[in-house]
Short mmCIF file of N, CA and C in Angstrom, two decimals:
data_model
loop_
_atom_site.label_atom_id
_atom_site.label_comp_id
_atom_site.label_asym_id
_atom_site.label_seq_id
_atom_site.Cartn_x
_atom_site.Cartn_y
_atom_site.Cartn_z
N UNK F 27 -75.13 9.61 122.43
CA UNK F 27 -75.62 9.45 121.06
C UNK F 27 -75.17 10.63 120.18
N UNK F 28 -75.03 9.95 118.81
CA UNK F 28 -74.66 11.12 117.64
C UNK F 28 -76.15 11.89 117.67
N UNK F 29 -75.40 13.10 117.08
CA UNK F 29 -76.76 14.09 116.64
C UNK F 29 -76.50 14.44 115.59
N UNK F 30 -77.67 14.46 114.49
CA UNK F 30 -77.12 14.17 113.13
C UNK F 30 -77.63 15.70 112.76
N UNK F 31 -76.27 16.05 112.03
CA UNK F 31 -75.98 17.65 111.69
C UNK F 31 -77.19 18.38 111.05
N UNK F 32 -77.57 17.33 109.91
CA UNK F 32 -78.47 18.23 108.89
C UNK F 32 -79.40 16.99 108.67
N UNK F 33 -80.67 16.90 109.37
CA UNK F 33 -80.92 15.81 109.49
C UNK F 33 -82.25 15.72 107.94
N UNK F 34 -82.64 15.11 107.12
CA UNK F 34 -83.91 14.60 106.21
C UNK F 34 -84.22 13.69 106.18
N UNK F 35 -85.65 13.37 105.38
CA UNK F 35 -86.28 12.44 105.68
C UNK F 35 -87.17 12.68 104.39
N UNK F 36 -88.63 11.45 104.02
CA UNK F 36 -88.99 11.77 102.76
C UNK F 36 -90.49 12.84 102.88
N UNK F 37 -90.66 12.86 104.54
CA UNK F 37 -91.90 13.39 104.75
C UNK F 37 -91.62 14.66 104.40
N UNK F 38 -89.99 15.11 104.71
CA UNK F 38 -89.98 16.27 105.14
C UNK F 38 -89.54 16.94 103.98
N UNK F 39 -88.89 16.11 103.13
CA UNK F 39 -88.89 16.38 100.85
C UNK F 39 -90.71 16.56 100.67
N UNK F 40 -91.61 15.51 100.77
CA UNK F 40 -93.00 15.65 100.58
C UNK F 40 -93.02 17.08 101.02
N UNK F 41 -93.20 17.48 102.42
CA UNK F 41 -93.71 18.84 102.83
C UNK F 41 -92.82 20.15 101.76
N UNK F 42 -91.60 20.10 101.66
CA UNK F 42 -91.04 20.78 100.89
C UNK F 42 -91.77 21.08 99.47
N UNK F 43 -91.90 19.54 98.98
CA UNK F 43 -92.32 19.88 97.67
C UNK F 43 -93.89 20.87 97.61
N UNK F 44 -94.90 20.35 98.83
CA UNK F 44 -95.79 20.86 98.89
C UNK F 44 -96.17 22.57 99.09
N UNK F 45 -95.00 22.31 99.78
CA UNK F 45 -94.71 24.24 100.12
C UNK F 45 -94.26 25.13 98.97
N UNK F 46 -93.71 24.43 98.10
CA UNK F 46 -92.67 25.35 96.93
C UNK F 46 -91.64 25.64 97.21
N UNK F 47 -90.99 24.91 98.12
CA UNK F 47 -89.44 25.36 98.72
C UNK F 47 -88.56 25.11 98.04
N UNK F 48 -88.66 24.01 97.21
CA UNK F 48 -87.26 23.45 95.95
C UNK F 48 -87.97 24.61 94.40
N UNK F 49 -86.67 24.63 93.58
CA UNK F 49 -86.62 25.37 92.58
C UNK F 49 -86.44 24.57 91.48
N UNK F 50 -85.23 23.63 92.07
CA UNK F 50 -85.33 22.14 90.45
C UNK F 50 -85.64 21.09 91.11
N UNK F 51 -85.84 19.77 90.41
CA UNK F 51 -85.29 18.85 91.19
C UNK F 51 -84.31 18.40 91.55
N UNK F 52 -83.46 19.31 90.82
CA UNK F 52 -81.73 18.84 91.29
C UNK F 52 -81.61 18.64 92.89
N UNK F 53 -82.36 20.17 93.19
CA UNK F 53 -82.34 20.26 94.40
C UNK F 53 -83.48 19.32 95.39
N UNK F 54 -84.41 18.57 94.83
CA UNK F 54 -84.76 17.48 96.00
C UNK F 54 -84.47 16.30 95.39
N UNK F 55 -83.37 15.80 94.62
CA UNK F 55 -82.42 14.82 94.84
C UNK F 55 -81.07 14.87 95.96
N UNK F 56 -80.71 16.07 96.14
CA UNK F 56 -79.77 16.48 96.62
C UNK F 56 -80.15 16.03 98.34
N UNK F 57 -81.31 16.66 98.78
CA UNK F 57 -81.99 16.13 99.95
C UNK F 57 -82.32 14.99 99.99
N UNK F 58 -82.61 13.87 99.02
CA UNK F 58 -82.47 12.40 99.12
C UNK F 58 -81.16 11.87 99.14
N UNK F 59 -80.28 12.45 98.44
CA UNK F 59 -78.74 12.05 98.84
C UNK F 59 -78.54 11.97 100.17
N UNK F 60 -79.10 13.65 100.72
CA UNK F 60 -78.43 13.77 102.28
C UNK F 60 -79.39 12.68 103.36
N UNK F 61 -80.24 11.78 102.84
CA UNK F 61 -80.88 10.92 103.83
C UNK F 61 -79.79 9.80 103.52
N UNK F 62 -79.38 8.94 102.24
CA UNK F 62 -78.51 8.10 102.17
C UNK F 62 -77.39 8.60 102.65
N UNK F 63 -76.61 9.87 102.63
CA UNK F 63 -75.35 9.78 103.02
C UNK F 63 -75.30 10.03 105.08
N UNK F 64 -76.58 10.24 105.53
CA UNK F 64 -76.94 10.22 106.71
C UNK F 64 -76.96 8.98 107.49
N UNK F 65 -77.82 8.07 106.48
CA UNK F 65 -77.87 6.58 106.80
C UNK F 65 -76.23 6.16 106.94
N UNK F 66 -75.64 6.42 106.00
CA UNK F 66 -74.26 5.71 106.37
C UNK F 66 -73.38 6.18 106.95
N UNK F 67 -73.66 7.87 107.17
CA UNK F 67 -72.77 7.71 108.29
C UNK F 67 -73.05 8.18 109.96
N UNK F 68 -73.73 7.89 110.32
CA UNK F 68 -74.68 7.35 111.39
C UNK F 68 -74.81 5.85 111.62
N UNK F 69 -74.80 5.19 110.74
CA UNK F 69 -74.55 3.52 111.28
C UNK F 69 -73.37 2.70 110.82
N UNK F 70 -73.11 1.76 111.35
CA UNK F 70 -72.17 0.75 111.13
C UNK F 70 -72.09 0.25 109.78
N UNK F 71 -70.84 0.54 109.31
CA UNK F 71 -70.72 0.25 107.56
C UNK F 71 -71.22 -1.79 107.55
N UNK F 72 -71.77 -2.48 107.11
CA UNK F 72 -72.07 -3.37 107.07
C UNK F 72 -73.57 -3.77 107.49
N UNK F 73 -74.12 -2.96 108.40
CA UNK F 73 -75.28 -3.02 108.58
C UNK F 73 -76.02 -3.03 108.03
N UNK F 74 -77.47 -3.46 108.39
CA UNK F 74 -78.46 -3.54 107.58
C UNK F 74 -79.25 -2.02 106.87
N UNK F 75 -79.19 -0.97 108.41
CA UNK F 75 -79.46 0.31 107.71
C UNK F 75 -78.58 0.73 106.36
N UNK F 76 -76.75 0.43 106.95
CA UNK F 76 -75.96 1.17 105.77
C UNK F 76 -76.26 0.35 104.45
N UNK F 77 -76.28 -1.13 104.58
CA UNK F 77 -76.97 -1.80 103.21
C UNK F 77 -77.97 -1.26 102.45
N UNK F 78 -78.86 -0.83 103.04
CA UNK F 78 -80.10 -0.52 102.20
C UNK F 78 -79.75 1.21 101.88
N UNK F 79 -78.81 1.83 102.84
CA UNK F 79 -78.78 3.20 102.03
C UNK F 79 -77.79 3.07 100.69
N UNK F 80 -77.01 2.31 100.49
CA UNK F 80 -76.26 1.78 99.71
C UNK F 80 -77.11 1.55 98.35
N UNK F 81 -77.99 0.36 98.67
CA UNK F 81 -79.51 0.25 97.78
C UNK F 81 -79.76 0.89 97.22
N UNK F 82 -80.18 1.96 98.05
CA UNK F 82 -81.32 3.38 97.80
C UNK F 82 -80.81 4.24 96.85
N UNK F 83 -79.40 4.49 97.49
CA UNK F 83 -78.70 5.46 96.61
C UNK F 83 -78.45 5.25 95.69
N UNK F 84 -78.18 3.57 95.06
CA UNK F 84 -78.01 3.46 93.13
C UNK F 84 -79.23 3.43 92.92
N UNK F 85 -80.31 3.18 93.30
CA UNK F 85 -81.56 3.17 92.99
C UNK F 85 -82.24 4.48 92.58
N UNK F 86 -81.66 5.23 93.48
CA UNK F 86 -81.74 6.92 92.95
C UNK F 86 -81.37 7.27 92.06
N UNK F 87 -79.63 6.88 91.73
CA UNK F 87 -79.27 7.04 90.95
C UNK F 87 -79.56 6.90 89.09
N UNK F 88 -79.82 5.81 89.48
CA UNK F 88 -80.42 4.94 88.29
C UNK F 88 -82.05 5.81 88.36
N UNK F 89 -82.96 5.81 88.37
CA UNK F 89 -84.13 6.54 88.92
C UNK F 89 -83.70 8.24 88.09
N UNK F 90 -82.70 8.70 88.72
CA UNK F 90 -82.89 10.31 88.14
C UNK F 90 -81.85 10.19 86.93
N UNK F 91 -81.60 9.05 86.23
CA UNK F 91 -81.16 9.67 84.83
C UNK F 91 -82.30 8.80 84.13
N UNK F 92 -83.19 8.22 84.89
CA UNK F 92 -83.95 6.99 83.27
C UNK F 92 -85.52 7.92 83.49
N UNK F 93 -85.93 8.70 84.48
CA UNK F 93 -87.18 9.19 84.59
C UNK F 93 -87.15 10.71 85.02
N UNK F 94 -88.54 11.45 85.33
CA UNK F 94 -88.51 12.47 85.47
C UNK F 94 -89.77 12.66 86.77
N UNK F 95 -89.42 12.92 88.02
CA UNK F 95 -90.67 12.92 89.10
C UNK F 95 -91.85 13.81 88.07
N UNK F 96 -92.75 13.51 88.31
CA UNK F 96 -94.44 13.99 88.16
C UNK F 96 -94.73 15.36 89.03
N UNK F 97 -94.17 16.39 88.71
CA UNK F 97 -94.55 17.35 89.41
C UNK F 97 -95.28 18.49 88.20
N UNK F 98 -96.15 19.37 89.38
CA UNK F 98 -96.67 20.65 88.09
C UNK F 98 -95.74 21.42 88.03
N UNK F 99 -96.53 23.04 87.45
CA UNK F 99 -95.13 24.14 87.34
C UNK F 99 -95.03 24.37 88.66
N UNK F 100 -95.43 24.44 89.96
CA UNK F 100 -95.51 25.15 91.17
C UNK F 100 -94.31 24.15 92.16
N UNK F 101 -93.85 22.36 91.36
CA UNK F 101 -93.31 21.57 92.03
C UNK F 101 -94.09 21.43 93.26
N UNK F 102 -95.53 21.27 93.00
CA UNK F 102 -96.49 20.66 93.72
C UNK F 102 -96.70 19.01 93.26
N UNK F 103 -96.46 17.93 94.42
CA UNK F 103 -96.69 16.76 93.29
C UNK F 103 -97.95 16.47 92.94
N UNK F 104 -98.18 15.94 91.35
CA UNK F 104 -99.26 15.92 91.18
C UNK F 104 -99.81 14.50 91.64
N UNK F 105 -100.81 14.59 92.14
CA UNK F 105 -101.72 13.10 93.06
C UNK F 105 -102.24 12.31 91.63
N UNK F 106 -102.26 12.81 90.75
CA UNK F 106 -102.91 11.73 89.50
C UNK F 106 -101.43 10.75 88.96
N UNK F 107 -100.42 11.13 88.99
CA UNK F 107 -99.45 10.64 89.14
C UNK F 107 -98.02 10.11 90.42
N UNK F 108 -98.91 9.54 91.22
CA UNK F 108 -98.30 9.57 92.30
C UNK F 108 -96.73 8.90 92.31
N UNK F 109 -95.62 10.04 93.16
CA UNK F 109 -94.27 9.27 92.93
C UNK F 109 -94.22 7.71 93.89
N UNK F 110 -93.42 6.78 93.65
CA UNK F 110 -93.50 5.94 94.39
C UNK F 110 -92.03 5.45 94.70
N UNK F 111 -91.27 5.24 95.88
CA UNK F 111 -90.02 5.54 95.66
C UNK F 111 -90.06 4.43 97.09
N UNK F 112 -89.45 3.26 96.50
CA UNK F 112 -89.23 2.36 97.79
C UNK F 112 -87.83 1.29 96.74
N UNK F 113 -87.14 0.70 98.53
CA UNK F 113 -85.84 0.31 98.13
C UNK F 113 -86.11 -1.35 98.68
N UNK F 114 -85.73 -2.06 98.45
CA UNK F 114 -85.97 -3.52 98.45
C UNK F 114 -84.35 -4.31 98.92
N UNK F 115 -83.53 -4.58 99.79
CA UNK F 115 -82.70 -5.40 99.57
C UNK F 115 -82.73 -6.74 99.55
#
C-alpha cells in the first residue's frame, strides 16, 4: 500500500482551526486542497473517490470566492454560525 506523504482531513482543519494554528484562511483552504489533491492521487482517476474530489474541489472553489468562513479574530469557528461544507455527486 501507498503511504500518503502529507496526509489531511476536515477533523484535523477543525482541530487546527480550534488551536489557532492557521493565520489566514488562505492557509486552511490550502489544507482542503491538499485533501482533494490526496483523493486523486491515491485513487484511480475515474473512480468514485477521484469523482467526488473533483466535486469538492470546484465546490471549494466556487465556495472561497462567493463567501467568507464564520470565524472570530482568534480563527476560532464561531458555533452560532456553523460552517457546513459537504459535496454531493
Amino acid at each position: 500500500p501507498q503511504i500518503i506523504k502529507h496526509p489531511m482531513d476536515l477533523s484535523t482543519i477543525r482541530k487546527k482551526i480550534n488551536e489557532n494554528k492557521y493565520t489566514t484562511t488562505e492557509d486552511i483552504y490550502k489544507d482542503i486542497q491538499l485533501i482533494w489533491d490526496n483523493c486523486k492521487h491515491y485513487n484511480v482517476e475515474g473512480s468514485d473517490v477521484f469523482k467526488m474530489a473533483i466535486h469538492c474541489e470546484k465546490f471549494t472553489k466556487r465556495y472561497k470566492t462567493t463567501n467568507t468562513p464564520h470565524f472570530n479574530h482568534k480563527f476560532k469557528v464561531d458555533n452560532s454560525k456553523k460552517l457546513h461544507f459537504s459535496c454531493n455527486i
